[in-house]
XYZ file of C-alpha atoms in Angstrom:
454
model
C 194.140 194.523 360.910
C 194.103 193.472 357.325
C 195.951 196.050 354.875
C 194.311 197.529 352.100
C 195.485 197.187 348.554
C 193.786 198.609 345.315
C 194.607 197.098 341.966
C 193.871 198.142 338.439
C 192.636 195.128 335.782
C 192.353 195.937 332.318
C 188.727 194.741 331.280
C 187.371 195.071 328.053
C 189.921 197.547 326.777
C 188.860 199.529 329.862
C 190.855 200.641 333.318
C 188.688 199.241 336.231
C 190.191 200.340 339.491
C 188.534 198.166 342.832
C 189.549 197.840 346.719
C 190.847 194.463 348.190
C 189.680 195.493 351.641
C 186.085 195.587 349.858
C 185.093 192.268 348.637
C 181.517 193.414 349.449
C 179.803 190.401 347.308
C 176.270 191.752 346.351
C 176.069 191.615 343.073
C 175.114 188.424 340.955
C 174.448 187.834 337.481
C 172.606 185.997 335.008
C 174.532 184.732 331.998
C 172.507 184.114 328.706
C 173.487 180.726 327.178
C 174.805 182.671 323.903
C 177.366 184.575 325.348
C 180.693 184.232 324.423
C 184.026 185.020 326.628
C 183.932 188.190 326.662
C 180.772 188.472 328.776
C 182.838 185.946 331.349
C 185.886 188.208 331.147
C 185.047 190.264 334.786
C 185.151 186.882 336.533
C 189.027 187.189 335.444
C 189.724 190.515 337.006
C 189.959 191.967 340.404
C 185.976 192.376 339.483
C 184.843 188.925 340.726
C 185.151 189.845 344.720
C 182.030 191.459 344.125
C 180.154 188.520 342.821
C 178.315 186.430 344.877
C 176.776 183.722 342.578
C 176.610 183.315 338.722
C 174.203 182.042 337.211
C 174.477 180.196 333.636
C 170.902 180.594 331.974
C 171.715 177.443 329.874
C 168.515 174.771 330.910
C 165.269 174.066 330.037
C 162.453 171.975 330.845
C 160.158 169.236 329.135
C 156.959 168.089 329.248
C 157.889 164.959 330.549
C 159.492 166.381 333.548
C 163.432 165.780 332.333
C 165.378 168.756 331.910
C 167.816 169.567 328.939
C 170.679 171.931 327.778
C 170.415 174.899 325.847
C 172.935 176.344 323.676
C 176.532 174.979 324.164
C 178.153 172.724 326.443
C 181.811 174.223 326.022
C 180.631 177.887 327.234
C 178.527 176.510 330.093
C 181.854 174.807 331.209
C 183.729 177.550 330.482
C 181.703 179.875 332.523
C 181.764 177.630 335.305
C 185.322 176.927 335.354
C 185.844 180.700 335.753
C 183.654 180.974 338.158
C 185.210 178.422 340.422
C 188.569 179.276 339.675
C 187.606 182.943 340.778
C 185.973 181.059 343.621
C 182.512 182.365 343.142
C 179.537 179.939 343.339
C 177.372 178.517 340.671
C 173.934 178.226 340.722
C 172.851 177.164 337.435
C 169.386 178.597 335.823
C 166.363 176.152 334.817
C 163.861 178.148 332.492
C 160.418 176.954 332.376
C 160.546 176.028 328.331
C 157.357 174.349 328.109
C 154.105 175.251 326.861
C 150.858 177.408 328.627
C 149.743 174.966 331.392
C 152.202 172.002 331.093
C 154.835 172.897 334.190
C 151.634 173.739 336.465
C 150.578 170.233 335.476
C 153.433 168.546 336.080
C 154.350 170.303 339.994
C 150.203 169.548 340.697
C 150.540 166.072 340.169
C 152.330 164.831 342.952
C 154.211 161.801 340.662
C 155.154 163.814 337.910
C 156.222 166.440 340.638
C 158.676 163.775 342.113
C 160.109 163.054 338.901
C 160.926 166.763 337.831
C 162.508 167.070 341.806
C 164.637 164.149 340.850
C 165.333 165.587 337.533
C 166.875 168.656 338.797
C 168.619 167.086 342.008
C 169.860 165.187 339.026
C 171.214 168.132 337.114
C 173.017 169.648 340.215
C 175.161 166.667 341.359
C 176.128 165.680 338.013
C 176.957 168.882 337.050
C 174.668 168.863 333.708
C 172.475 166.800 331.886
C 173.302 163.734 329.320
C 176.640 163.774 327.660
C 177.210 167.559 329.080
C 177.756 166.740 332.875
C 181.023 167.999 335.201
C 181.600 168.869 338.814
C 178.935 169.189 340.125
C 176.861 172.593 340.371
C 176.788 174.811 343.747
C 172.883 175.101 343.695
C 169.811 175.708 340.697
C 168.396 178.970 340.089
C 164.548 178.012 338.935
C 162.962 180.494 336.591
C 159.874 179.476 335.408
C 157.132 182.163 334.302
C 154.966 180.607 332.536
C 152.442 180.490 335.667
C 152.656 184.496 335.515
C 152.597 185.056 331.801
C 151.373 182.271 330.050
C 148.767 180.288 332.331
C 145.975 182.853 332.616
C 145.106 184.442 336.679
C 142.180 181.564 336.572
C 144.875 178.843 337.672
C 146.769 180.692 339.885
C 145.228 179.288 342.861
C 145.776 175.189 342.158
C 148.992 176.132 341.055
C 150.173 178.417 344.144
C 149.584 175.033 346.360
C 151.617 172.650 343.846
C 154.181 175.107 343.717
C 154.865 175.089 347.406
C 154.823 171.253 347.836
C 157.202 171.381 345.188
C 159.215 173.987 346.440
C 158.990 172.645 349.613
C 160.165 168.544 347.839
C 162.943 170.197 346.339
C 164.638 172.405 348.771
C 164.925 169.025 350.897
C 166.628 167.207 348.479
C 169.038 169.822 347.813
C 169.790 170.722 351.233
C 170.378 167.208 352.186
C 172.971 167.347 349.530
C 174.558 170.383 350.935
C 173.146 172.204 347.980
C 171.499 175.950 347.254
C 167.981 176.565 345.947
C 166.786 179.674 344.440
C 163.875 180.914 342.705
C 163.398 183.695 340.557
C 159.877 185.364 340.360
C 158.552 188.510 338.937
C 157.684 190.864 341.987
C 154.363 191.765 343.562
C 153.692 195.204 345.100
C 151.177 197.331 347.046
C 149.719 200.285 345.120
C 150.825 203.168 347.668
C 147.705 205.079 347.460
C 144.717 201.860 347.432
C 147.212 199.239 349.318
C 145.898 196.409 346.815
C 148.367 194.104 345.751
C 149.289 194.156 342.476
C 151.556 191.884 340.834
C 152.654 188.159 340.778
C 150.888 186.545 343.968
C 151.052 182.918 342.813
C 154.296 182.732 343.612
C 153.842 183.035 347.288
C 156.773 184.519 348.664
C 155.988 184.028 351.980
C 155.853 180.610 352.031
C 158.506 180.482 349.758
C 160.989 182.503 352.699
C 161.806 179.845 355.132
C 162.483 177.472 352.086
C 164.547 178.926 349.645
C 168.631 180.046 349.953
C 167.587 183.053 347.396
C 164.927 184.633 346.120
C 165.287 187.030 343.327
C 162.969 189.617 342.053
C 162.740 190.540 338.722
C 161.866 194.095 338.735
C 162.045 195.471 335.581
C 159.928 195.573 332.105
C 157.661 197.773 333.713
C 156.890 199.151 330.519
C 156.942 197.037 327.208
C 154.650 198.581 324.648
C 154.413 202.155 325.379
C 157.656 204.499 325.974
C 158.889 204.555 329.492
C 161.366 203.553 332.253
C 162.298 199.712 332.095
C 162.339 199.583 336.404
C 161.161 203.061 337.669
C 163.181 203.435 341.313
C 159.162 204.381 342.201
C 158.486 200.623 341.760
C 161.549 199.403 343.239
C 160.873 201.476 346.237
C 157.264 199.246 346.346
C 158.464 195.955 345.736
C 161.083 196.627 348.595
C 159.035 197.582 351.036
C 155.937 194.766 350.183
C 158.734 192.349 350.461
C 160.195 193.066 353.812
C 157.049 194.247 355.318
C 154.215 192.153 353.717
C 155.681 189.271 352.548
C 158.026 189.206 355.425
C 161.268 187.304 353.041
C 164.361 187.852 355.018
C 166.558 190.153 353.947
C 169.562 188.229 353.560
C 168.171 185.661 351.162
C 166.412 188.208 348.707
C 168.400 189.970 345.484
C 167.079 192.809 343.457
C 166.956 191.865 339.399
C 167.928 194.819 337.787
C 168.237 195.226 333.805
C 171.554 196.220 332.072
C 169.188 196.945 328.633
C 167.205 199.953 327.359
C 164.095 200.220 324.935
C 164.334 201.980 321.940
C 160.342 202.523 321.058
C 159.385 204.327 317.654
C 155.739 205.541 317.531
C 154.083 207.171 314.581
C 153.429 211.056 315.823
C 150.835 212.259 313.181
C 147.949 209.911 313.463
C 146.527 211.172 309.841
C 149.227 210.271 307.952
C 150.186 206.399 306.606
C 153.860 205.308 307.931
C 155.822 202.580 306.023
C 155.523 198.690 306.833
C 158.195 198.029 309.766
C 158.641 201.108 310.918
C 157.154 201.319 313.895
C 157.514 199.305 317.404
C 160.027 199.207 320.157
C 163.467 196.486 320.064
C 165.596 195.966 323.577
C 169.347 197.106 323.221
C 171.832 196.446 325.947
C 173.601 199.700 328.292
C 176.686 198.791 326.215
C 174.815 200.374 322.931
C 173.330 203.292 324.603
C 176.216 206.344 323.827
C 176.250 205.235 320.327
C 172.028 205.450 319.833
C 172.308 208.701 321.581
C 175.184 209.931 319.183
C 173.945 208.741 315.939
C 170.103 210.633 317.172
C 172.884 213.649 318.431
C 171.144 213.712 321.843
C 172.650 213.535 324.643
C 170.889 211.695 327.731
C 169.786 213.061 331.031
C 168.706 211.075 334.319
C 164.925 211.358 334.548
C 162.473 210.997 337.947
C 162.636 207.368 336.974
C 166.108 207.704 337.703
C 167.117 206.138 334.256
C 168.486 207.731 331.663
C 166.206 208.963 328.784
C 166.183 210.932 325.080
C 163.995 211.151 322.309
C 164.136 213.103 319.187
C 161.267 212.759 316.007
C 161.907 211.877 312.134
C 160.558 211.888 308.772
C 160.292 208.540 307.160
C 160.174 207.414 303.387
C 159.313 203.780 302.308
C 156.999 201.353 301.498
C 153.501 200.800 302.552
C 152.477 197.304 301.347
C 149.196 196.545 301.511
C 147.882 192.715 300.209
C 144.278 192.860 298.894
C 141.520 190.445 300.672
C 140.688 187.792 298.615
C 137.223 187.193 298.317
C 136.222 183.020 299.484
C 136.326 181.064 296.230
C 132.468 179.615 294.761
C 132.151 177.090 292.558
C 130.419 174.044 291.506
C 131.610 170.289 291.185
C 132.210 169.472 287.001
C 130.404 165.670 287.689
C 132.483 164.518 284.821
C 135.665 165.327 285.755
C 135.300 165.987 289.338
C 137.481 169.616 289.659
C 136.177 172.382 291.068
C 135.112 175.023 288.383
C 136.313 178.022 290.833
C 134.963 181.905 289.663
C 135.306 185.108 291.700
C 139.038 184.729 292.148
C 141.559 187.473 291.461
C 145.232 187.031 290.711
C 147.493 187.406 293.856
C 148.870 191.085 293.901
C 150.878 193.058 296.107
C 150.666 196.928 295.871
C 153.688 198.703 296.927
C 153.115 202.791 297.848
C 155.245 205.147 298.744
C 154.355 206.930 301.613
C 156.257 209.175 304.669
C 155.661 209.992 308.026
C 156.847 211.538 311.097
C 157.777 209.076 313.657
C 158.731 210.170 317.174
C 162.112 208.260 318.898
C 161.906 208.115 322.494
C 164.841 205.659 324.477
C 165.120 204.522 328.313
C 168.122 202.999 329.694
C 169.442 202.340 332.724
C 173.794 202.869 333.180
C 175.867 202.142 336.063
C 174.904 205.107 338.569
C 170.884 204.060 338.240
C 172.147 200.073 338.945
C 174.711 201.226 342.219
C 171.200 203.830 343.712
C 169.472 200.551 343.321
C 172.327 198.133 344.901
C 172.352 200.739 347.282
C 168.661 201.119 348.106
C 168.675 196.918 348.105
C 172.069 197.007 350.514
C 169.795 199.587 353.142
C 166.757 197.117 353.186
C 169.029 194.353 354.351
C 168.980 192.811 351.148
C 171.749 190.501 349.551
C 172.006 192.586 346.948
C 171.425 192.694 343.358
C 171.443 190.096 340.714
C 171.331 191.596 336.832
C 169.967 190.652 333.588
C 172.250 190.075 331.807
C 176.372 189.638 332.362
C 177.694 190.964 329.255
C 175.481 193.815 328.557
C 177.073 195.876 331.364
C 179.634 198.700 330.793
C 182.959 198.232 332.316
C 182.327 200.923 334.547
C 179.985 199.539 336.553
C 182.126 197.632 338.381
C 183.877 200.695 340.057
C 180.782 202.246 340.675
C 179.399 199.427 342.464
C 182.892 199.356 344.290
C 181.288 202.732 345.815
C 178.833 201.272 348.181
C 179.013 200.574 351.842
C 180.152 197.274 353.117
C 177.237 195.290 354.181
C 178.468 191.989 355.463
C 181.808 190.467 356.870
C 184.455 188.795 354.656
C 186.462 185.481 356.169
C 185.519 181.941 355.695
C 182.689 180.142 357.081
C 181.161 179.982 360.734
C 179.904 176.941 362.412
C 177.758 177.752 365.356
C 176.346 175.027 367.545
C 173.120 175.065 369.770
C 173.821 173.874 373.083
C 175.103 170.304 373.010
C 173.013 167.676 373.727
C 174.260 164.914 375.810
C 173.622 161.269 377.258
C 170.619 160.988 379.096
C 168.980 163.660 377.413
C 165.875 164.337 374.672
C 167.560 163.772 371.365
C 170.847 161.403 372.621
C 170.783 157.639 372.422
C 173.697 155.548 374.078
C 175.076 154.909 370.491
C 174.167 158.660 368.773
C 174.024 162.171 369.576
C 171.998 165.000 368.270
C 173.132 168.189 367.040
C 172.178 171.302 365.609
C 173.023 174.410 364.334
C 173.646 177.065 362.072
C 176.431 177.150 358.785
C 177.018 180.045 357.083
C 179.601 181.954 354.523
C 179.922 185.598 355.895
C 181.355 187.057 352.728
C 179.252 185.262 350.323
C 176.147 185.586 352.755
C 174.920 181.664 351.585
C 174.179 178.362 353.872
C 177.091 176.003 353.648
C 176.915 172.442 354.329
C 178.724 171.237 357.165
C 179.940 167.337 358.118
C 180.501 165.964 361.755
């Protein structure tokens, strides 16, 4: 019987209190290439025996297939030192940084394909790219969504079937190399009441199941220009069960993305009146900046049916209203002497700056840590491997001891080899100099393949 023991860490200025008997790894992270430390600072505490993976978001891709850093090479290493020291896995994020159309090219074409599979096998074993390389990485996290968001629907079909071969290129590379492959996509649902399927198809989960080590879902921005939650548990509920039932991913290889940021949206209330230049539109704040929005508006925020927290509160607004004039197109005739254009109907360039006000109505969404542990929760009870969040450093401290809260889903110990039934001389698969074998590898408390050498 292993004892129990319960230590305290001091984290941020902040008491976090977590079990040793519950190392129950389901949460992962995302960490932006320009964070500092003191986003890293959890992987220092008692915290980290929740983590299954990090993730460093500091890659992106080029139009000639290579792959190159973002941001800086010290705080990539840094993070990854502290993850490995903490003894938590690191499966480095690739970002799909080029243009509309170019990464569907490049996975279509079955050359340029091989060169961007060698490109990121590449990155892995050496740990980085050019003069920013180390040990090498645990596995690569791809995120690229320019297919979804960028592309246009018209080419999702060509590029669903280059994105499996390549899928399909990659994940044998890597796992010949003992290596991890995940893919983050943004989700796809059935509407509950029509059954269509809404959402990201070309991304072909199901195919994508028996290939990848994880695959993450982001579910959140489900609303971006009007007011309203950022992941609605509603929509979580869909994705889950589309997933599981429809797509048919196994559980253990699938994370929920959940955001650790609100949305601040400002919309003009009266529509007769004029509002001031700037005034209006929505920004992203992470949970971290919530109490202080809420205390400078002197609201105070309650849970809604989205099951995020939520406030709003109007104002009147003074400024500027700058309008330019429209300059009328410039006619003229050619002086054949001199050859300059004699220009008329042009008016000096002027700028006319009014005063105006407004009422403007504030309304804010957020998630905090009790809507992220009902969703770990609700991803733990659909077999899932848990959660992975956007973004490590925008999380109050107290989400770690809330998390802490839910059930233990998996085993802890080190890895288990389990071999088929032997195959010996004489047999199918046995030669007099070689024997074959097979099996199955895996980490029980970090719920990954492993790779294994006879």
């Amino acid at each position: 019987m292993r004892r129990c023991l319960r230590h305290s860490v001091l984290l941020l200025a902040a008491t976090v209190t977590l079990s040793a008997c519950q190392p129950n790894r389901f949460f992962s992270a995302w960490l932006p290439w320009w964070a500092g430390t003191t986003a890293i600072a959890p992987l220092g505490t008692n915290a980290a025996s929740l983590f299954s993976e990090l993730s460093p978001s500091s890659f992106g891709t080029d139009a000639n297939t290579a792959v190159h850093l973002v941001g800086s090479c010290s705080k990539l290493q840094a993070a990854t030192t502290a993850a490995h020291t903490a003894g938590v896995p690191v499966i480095v994020t690739v970002f799909d940084s080029t243009a509309a159309k170019v990464m569907a090219g490049i996975i279509t074409n079955p050359t340029t394909r091989g060169q961007h599979v060698q490109h990121l096998v590449d990155l892995v074993m050496h740990g980085g790219v050019g003069t920013c390389t180390g040990a090498a990485f645990d596995g690569v996290d791809l995120d690229y969504e320019q297919f979804a968001f960028a592309d246009g629907r018209s080419t999702w079909a060509t590029t669903q079937t280059g994105w499996v071969a390549f899928i399909t290129d990659l994940a044998a590379q890597l796992h010949q190399r003992g290596k991890l492959l995940s893919v983050t996509v943004p989700p796809t649902w059935n509407n509950p009441i029509t059954q269509a399927v809404s959402g990201y198809w070309v991304y072909d989960q199901p195919h994508l199941a028996p290939l990848v080590d994880r695959l993450r879902l982001m579910v959140y921005d489900w609303s971006l220009s009007n007011a309203g939650p950022i992941a609605p548990l509603s929509w979580v509920d869909q994705v889950i069960t589309y997933t599981r039932l429809v797509a048919g991913v196994p559980g253990e290889r699938v994370q929920l993305g959940v955001p650790a940021y609100g949305r601040h949206w400002v919309t003009q209330k009266v529509a007769t009146e004029v509002c001031p230049n700037g005034v209006t539109g929505h920004t992203s704040f992470p949970i971290t900046g919530t109490a202080a929005l809420a205390a400078t508006a002197h609201r105070t925020p309650t849970h809604d049916v989205s099951g995020e927290l939520t406030f709003s509160w109007d104002e009147r607004v003074t400024g500027l209203r700058t309008t330019p004039p429209t300059l009328p197109e410039p006619v003229g005739t050619i002086n054949t002497i001199t050859d300059i254009p004699v220009v008329t109907g042009l008016q000096p360039a002027l700028r006319i700056g009014t005063s105006v006000t407004c009422t403007v109505h504030h309304t804010v969404f957020a998630p905090d840590p009790t809507n992220l542990t009902v969703k770990a929760q609700r991803a733990a009870d659909a077999g899932w491997s848990g959660i992975v969040m956007w973004a490590l450093g925008y999380e109050t401290t107290d989400l770690y001891n809330d998390l802490g809260s839910i059930a233990q889903q998996r085993s802890t110990g080190s890895p288990v080899l389990t071999l088929d039934t032997p195959v010996v001389a004489g047999s199918v698969g046995a030669t007099p100099s070689s024997v074959q074998l097979s099996g199955t590898a895996y980490h029980p408390e970090f719920d990954l393949p492993v790779s294994v050498a006879l």
